[in-house]
């Protein structure tokens, strides 16, 4: 039973990260009092969030909150190949920052629109799981598959793909495996997964049907990210 917490608050832009530690503490207290036991954050938060979470759980052992942490890839100015070197390198750094921040072992330089600072609160005892990715667009999936025909498998330590995997599925497996390996390097093993949405699921959606147009040509039903093509390494 959980609640989502974003990186900002009403009256501010998403990238302003305007929430202070006191506000985080009040929110966490109210979330736990409404009998939720889990918090999901889409992207790395400011150090204040992790301090507040650690403090809440230490002071309220009967109302502890579990954390599901997502590592968010850039979502502006992309809309093409997810394997583009600048994007992949940037996202791998974000994955490393996120894993190290959870363990209280990160000192991230200031960066515009993203969380940064010195992370000293070790919240790994409260981490329920970690996630990679976001809602990948159909165009991103299509371009990634078209430009990387040779990327058909990943035999990772924690996450691997089957023989039928597409390049975009391989990308998800690679990023999830990297995040799991970085968490393991810090002394922990937790569930790892990827984020997707109905637009890329393998189901047939009658509401996306256009008379006379084959399913594979439907814009919102043309690409698939199939979870059955990923497995434990």
mmCIF file of C-alpha atoms in Angstrom:
data_model
loop_
_atom_site.group_PDB
_atom_site.id
_atom_site.type_symbol
_atom_site.label_atom_id
_atom_site.label_comp_id
_atom_site.label_asym_id
_atom_site.label_seq_id
_atom_site.Cartn_x
_atom_site.Cartn_y
_atom_site.Cartn_z
ATOM 1 C CA UNK A 1 0.000 0.000 0.000
ATOM 2 C CA UNK A 2 1.824 3.057 -1.143
ATOM 3 C CA UNK A 3 2.031 6.661 -2.215
ATOM 4 C CA UNK A 4 4.066 8.434 -4.891
ATOM 5 C CA UNK A 5 6.249 11.427 -4.082
ATOM 6 C CA UNK A 6 7.460 13.710 -6.848
ATOM 7 C CA UNK A 7 10.569 15.878 -6.874
ATOM 8 C CA UNK A 8 8.752 19.190 -6.383
ATOM 9 C CA UNK A 9 5.547 20.624 -4.944
ATOM 10 C CA UNK A 10 2.600 22.760 -6.112
ATOM 11 C CA UNK A 11 3.629 26.185 -7.331
ATOM 12 C CA UNK A 12 7.060 25.058 -8.548
ATOM 13 C CA UNK A 13 8.394 23.428 -11.695
ATOM 14 C CA UNK A 14 9.415 19.767 -11.563
ATOM 15 C CA UNK A 15 13.119 20.565 -11.891
ATOM 16 C CA UNK A 16 13.138 23.119 -9.076
ATOM 17 C CA UNK A 17 13.215 20.379 -6.389
ATOM 18 C CA UNK A 18 11.568 22.769 -3.957
ATOM 19 C CA UNK A 19 10.709 20.330 -1.134
ATOM 20 C CA UNK A 20 12.583 20.841 2.136
ATOM 21 C CA UNK A 21 13.323 18.235 4.796
ATOM 22 C CA UNK A 22 10.533 19.406 7.087
ATOM 23 C CA UNK A 23 7.976 18.978 4.323
ATOM 24 C CA UNK A 24 9.295 15.523 3.495
ATOM 25 C CA UNK A 25 9.022 14.571 7.169
ATOM 26 C CA UNK A 26 5.406 15.780 7.408
ATOM 27 C CA UNK A 27 4.457 13.932 4.229
ATOM 28 C CA UNK A 28 6.085 10.699 5.356
ATOM 29 C CA UNK A 29 4.353 10.909 8.714
ATOM 30 C CA UNK A 30 0.960 11.466 7.098
ATOM 31 C CA UNK A 31 1.550 8.687 4.560
ATOM 32 C CA UNK A 32 2.328 6.229 7.341
ATOM 33 C CA UNK A 33 -0.648 7.399 9.429
ATOM 34 C CA UNK A 34 -3.035 6.636 6.591
ATOM 35 C CA UNK A 35 -1.780 3.029 6.828
ATOM 36 C CA UNK A 36 0.378 3.068 3.713
ATOM 37 C CA UNK A 37 3.677 1.253 4.074
ATOM 38 C CA UNK A 38 5.490 2.060 0.828
ATOM 39 C CA UNK A 39 6.719 5.162 -0.992
ATOM 40 C CA UNK A 40 7.637 5.325 -4.685
ATOM 41 C CA UNK A 41 9.887 8.090 -6.047
ATOM 42 C CA UNK A 42 10.326 8.388 -9.800
ATOM 43 C CA UNK A 43 13.772 9.923 -9.731
ATOM 44 C CA UNK A 44 16.631 10.615 -7.347
ATOM 45 C CA UNK A 45 15.476 13.057 -4.659
ATOM 46 C CA UNK A 46 17.483 15.640 -2.757
ATOM 47 C CA UNK A 47 19.536 14.352 0.204
ATOM 48 C CA UNK A 48 16.847 15.810 2.485
ATOM 49 C CA UNK A 49 14.371 13.136 1.392
ATOM 50 C CA UNK A 50 16.611 10.246 2.373
ATOM 51 C CA UNK A 51 17.492 11.868 5.692
ATOM 52 C CA UNK A 52 13.787 12.336 6.403
ATOM 53 C CA UNK A 53 12.974 8.738 5.456
ATOM 54 C CA UNK A 54 15.761 7.330 7.604
ATOM 55 C CA UNK A 55 14.742 9.522 10.549
ATOM 56 C CA UNK A 56 11.067 8.560 10.204
ATOM 57 C CA UNK A 57 11.827 4.833 10.175
ATOM 58 C CA UNK A 58 14.184 5.023 13.141
ATOM 59 C CA UNK A 59 11.730 7.043 15.214
ATOM 60 C CA UNK A 60 8.634 5.071 14.174
ATOM 61 C CA UNK A 61 9.617 1.403 13.897
ATOM 62 C CA UNK A 62 5.967 0.343 14.000
ATOM 63 C CA UNK A 63 5.149 2.598 11.040
ATOM 64 C CA UNK A 64 8.192 2.101 8.838
ATOM 65 C CA UNK A 65 7.941 2.998 5.167
ATOM 66 C CA UNK A 66 9.511 0.919 2.416
ATOM 67 C CA UNK A 67 11.060 2.673 -0.572
ATOM 68 C CA UNK A 68 10.771 1.856 -4.278
ATOM 69 C CA UNK A 69 13.399 3.956 -6.060
ATOM 70 C CA UNK A 70 13.358 4.669 -9.782
ATOM 71 C CA UNK A 71 16.372 5.850 -11.776
ATOM 72 C CA UNK A 72 14.953 8.224 -14.376
ATOM 73 C CA UNK A 73 16.545 8.611 -17.846
ATOM 74 C CA UNK A 74 16.373 11.955 -19.602
ATOM 75 C CA UNK A 75 13.022 12.498 -21.334
ATOM 76 C CA UNK A 76 13.605 15.694 -23.305
ATOM 77 C CA UNK A 77 15.433 16.073 -26.589
ATOM 78 C CA UNK A 78 15.589 12.298 -27.160
ATOM 79 C CA UNK A 79 12.820 10.691 -29.206
ATOM 80 C CA UNK A 80 15.286 8.493 -31.071
ATOM 81 C CA UNK A 81 17.885 5.815 -30.349
ATOM 82 C CA UNK A 82 18.151 4.913 -26.649
ATOM 83 C CA UNK A 83 21.608 3.522 -27.394
ATOM 84 C CA UNK A 84 22.862 6.928 -28.545
ATOM 85 C CA UNK A 85 26.166 7.239 -26.737
ATOM 86 C CA UNK A 86 25.467 10.558 -25.032
ATOM 87 C CA UNK A 87 22.154 9.282 -23.660
ATOM 88 C CA UNK A 88 23.449 5.890 -22.537
ATOM 89 C CA UNK A 89 26.553 7.319 -20.866
ATOM 90 C CA UNK A 90 24.463 9.960 -19.096
ATOM 91 C CA UNK A 91 21.960 7.387 -17.890
ATOM 92 C CA UNK A 92 24.642 5.024 -16.628
ATOM 93 C CA UNK A 93 25.988 7.884 -14.513
ATOM 94 C CA UNK A 94 22.491 8.519 -13.178
ATOM 95 C CA UNK A 95 22.119 4.841 -12.277
ATOM 96 C CA UNK A 96 25.441 4.939 -10.421
ATOM 97 C CA UNK A 97 24.495 8.152 -8.604
ATOM 98 C CA UNK A 98 21.148 6.660 -7.578
ATOM 99 C CA UNK A 99 22.541 3.385 -6.250
ATOM 100 C CA UNK A 100 25.311 5.129 -4.319
ATOM 101 C CA UNK A 101 22.920 7.745 -2.912
ATOM 102 C CA UNK A 102 20.670 5.020 -1.492
ATOM 103 C CA UNK A 103 23.658 3.650 0.395
ATOM 104 C CA UNK A 104 24.642 7.106 1.661
ATOM 105 C CA UNK A 105 27.835 7.043 -0.381
ATOM 106 C CA UNK A 106 27.338 9.757 -3.003
ATOM 107 C CA UNK A 107 28.596 13.306 -3.416
ATOM 108 C CA UNK A 108 26.936 14.554 -6.580
ATOM 109 C CA UNK A 109 28.067 17.861 -8.097
ATOM 110 C CA UNK A 110 25.486 20.592 -8.639
ATOM 111 C CA UNK A 111 23.424 20.064 -11.790
ATOM 112 C CA UNK A 112 20.485 21.982 -13.172
ATOM 113 C CA UNK A 113 17.044 20.423 -12.770
ATOM 114 C CA UNK A 114 18.341 17.268 -11.052
ATOM 115 C CA UNK A 115 19.061 16.283 -7.475
ATOM 116 C CA UNK A 116 22.590 16.794 -6.199
ATOM 117 C CA UNK A 117 24.528 17.153 -2.973
ATOM 118 C CA UNK A 118 26.149 14.967 -0.329
ATOM 119 C CA UNK A 119 24.179 11.808 0.465
ATOM 120 C CA UNK A 120 25.022 10.376 3.888
ATOM 121 C CA UNK A 121 21.768 8.662 4.953
ATOM 122 C CA UNK A 122 21.915 4.909 4.276
ATOM 123 C CA UNK A 123 18.334 3.911 3.419
ATOM 124 C CA UNK A 124 19.178 0.540 1.876
ATOM 125 C CA UNK A 125 17.653 -1.351 4.835
ATOM 126 C CA UNK A 126 14.311 0.142 3.763
ATOM 127 C CA UNK A 127 14.574 -0.329 -0.022
ATOM 128 C CA UNK A 128 11.906 -2.679 -1.356
ATOM 129 C CA UNK A 129 13.065 -2.460 -4.967
ATOM 130 C CA UNK A 130 14.764 -0.381 -7.656
ATOM 131 C CA UNK A 131 13.511 0.466 -11.144
ATOM 132 C CA UNK A 132 15.049 1.672 -14.401
ATOM 133 C CA UNK A 133 13.508 3.487 -17.324
ATOM 134 C CA UNK A 134 10.311 5.438 -17.821
ATOM 135 C CA UNK A 135 7.432 5.445 -20.298
ATOM 136 C CA UNK A 136 9.461 4.870 -23.481
ATOM 137 C CA UNK A 137 7.694 6.310 -26.520
ATOM 138 C CA UNK A 138 6.760 4.299 -29.595
ATOM 139 C CA UNK A 139 9.170 6.362 -31.677
ATOM 140 C CA UNK A 140 12.035 5.718 -29.242
ATOM 141 C CA UNK A 141 11.313 1.982 -29.321
ATOM 142 C CA UNK A 142 11.031 1.939 -33.102
ATOM 143 C CA UNK A 143 14.253 3.903 -33.671
ATOM 144 C CA UNK A 144 16.174 1.883 -31.073
ATOM 145 C CA UNK A 145 15.122 -1.375 -32.715
ATOM 146 C CA UNK A 146 15.855 -0.131 -36.214
ATOM 147 C CA UNK A 147 19.316 1.295 -35.458
ATOM 148 C CA UNK A 148 20.590 -1.594 -33.338
ATOM 149 C CA UNK A 149 19.685 -4.836 -35.132
ATOM 150 C CA UNK A 150 22.707 -6.617 -33.653
ATOM 151 C CA UNK A 151 21.668 -6.072 -30.048
ATOM 152 C CA UNK A 152 19.598 -9.212 -29.553
ATOM 153 C CA UNK A 153 20.668 -10.523 -26.156
ATOM 154 C CA UNK A 154 22.171 -9.636 -22.791
ATOM 155 C CA UNK A 155 23.608 -12.241 -20.444
ATOM 156 C CA UNK A 156 23.897 -10.181 -17.298
ATOM 157 C CA UNK A 157 24.780 -11.221 -13.772
ATOM 158 C CA UNK A 158 21.341 -10.322 -12.410
ATOM 159 C CA UNK A 159 19.193 -9.704 -15.506
ATOM 160 C CA UNK A 160 19.356 -11.406 -18.886
ATOM 161 C CA UNK A 161 17.263 -11.669 -22.029
ATOM 162 C CA UNK A 162 15.938 -14.594 -23.973
ATOM 163 C CA UNK A 163 16.635 -15.333 -27.630
ATOM 164 C CA UNK A 164 13.561 -13.422 -28.858
ATOM 165 C CA UNK A 165 14.436 -10.077 -27.260
ATOM 166 C CA UNK A 166 14.327 -6.866 -29.279
ATOM 167 C CA UNK A 167 17.025 -4.161 -28.960
ATOM 168 C CA UNK A 168 14.789 -1.992 -26.753
ATOM 169 C CA UNK A 169 14.190 -4.969 -24.454
ATOM 170 C CA UNK A 170 17.940 -5.628 -24.381
ATOM 171 C CA UNK A 171 18.480 -1.975 -23.389
ATOM 172 C CA UNK A 172 16.086 -2.374 -20.451
ATOM 173 C CA UNK A 173 17.848 -5.571 -19.396
ATOM 174 C CA UNK A 174 21.276 -3.932 -19.581
ATOM 175 C CA UNK A 175 20.233 -0.928 -17.523
ATOM 176 C CA UNK A 176 18.422 -3.066 -14.929
ATOM 177 C CA UNK A 177 21.445 -5.344 -14.652
ATOM 178 C CA UNK A 178 23.762 -2.355 -14.188
ATOM 179 C CA UNK A 179 21.570 -0.973 -11.404
ATOM 180 C CA UNK A 180 21.421 -4.361 -9.672
ATOM 181 C CA UNK A 181 25.206 -4.751 -9.933
ATOM 182 C CA UNK A 182 25.801 -1.300 -8.472
ATOM 183 C CA UNK A 183 23.445 -1.994 -5.573
ATOM 184 C CA UNK A 184 25.236 -5.305 -5.027
ATOM 185 C CA UNK A 185 28.585 -3.535 -4.996
ATOM 186 C CA UNK A 186 27.283 -1.539 -2.037
ATOM 187 C CA UNK A 187 26.489 -4.766 -0.189
ATOM 188 C CA UNK A 188 22.813 -5.341 -0.998
ATOM 189 C CA UNK A 189 20.552 -7.398 -3.228
ATOM 190 C CA UNK A 190 17.019 -6.129 -3.858
ATOM 191 C CA UNK A 191 14.348 -6.734 -6.507
ATOM 192 C CA UNK A 192 14.982 -4.836 -9.737
ATOM 193 C CA UNK A 193 12.583 -4.044 -12.558
ATOM 194 C CA UNK A 194 11.875 -1.672 -15.423
ATOM 195 C CA UNK A 195 9.126 0.862 -16.036
ATOM 196 C CA UNK A 196 6.775 0.658 -18.999
ATOM 197 C CA UNK A 197 3.169 1.503 -19.907
ATOM 198 C CA UNK A 198 0.192 0.081 -21.832
ATOM 199 C CA UNK A 199 1.411 1.705 -25.052
ATOM 200 C CA UNK A 200 4.284 -0.817 -25.240
ATOM 201 C CA UNK A 201 2.660 -3.861 -23.659
ATOM 202 C CA UNK A 202 2.141 -7.034 -25.760
ATOM 203 C CA UNK A 203 -1.657 -6.915 -25.434
ATOM 204 C CA UNK A 204 -4.092 -6.087 -28.194
ATOM 205 C CA UNK A 205 -5.977 -2.856 -27.481
ATOM 206 C CA UNK A 206 -9.268 -2.637 -29.378
ATOM 207 C CA UNK A 207 -9.520 1.071 -28.611
ATOM 208 C CA UNK A 208 -6.374 1.679 -30.700
ATOM 209 C CA UNK A 209 -7.929 0.123 -33.754
ATOM 210 C CA UNK A 210 -8.337 2.172 -36.927
ATOM 211 C CA UNK A 211 -10.599 0.716 -39.617
ATOM 212 C CA UNK A 212 -8.517 -0.684 -42.465
ATOM 213 C CA UNK A 213 -5.159 -0.226 -40.682
ATOM 214 C CA UNK A 214 -3.207 -3.335 -39.552
ATOM 215 C CA UNK A 215 -2.405 -3.515 -35.841
ATOM 216 C CA UNK A 216 1.355 -3.270 -36.420
ATOM 217 C CA UNK A 217 0.867 0.134 -38.097
ATOM 218 C CA UNK A 218 -1.112 1.659 -35.245
ATOM 219 C CA UNK A 219 0.949 4.426 -33.687
ATOM 220 C CA UNK A 220 0.023 3.536 -30.103
ATOM 221 C CA UNK A 221 0.056 -0.223 -30.635
ATOM 222 C CA UNK A 222 2.924 -0.656 -33.073
ATOM 223 C CA UNK A 223 5.809 -1.373 -30.667
ATOM 224 C CA UNK A 224 6.184 -3.911 -27.876
ATOM 225 C CA UNK A 225 8.328 -4.173 -24.762
ATOM 226 C CA UNK A 226 7.557 -7.715 -23.623
ATOM 227 C CA UNK A 227 8.414 -8.566 -19.988
ATOM 228 C CA UNK A 228 8.495 -12.260 -20.917
ATOM 229 C CA UNK A 229 11.739 -11.589 -22.813
ATOM 230 C CA UNK A 230 13.603 -10.602 -19.627
ATOM 231 C CA UNK A 231 14.634 -13.020 -16.909
ATOM 232 C CA UNK A 232 16.766 -13.397 -13.815
ATOM 233 C CA UNK A 233 20.453 -13.657 -14.726
#
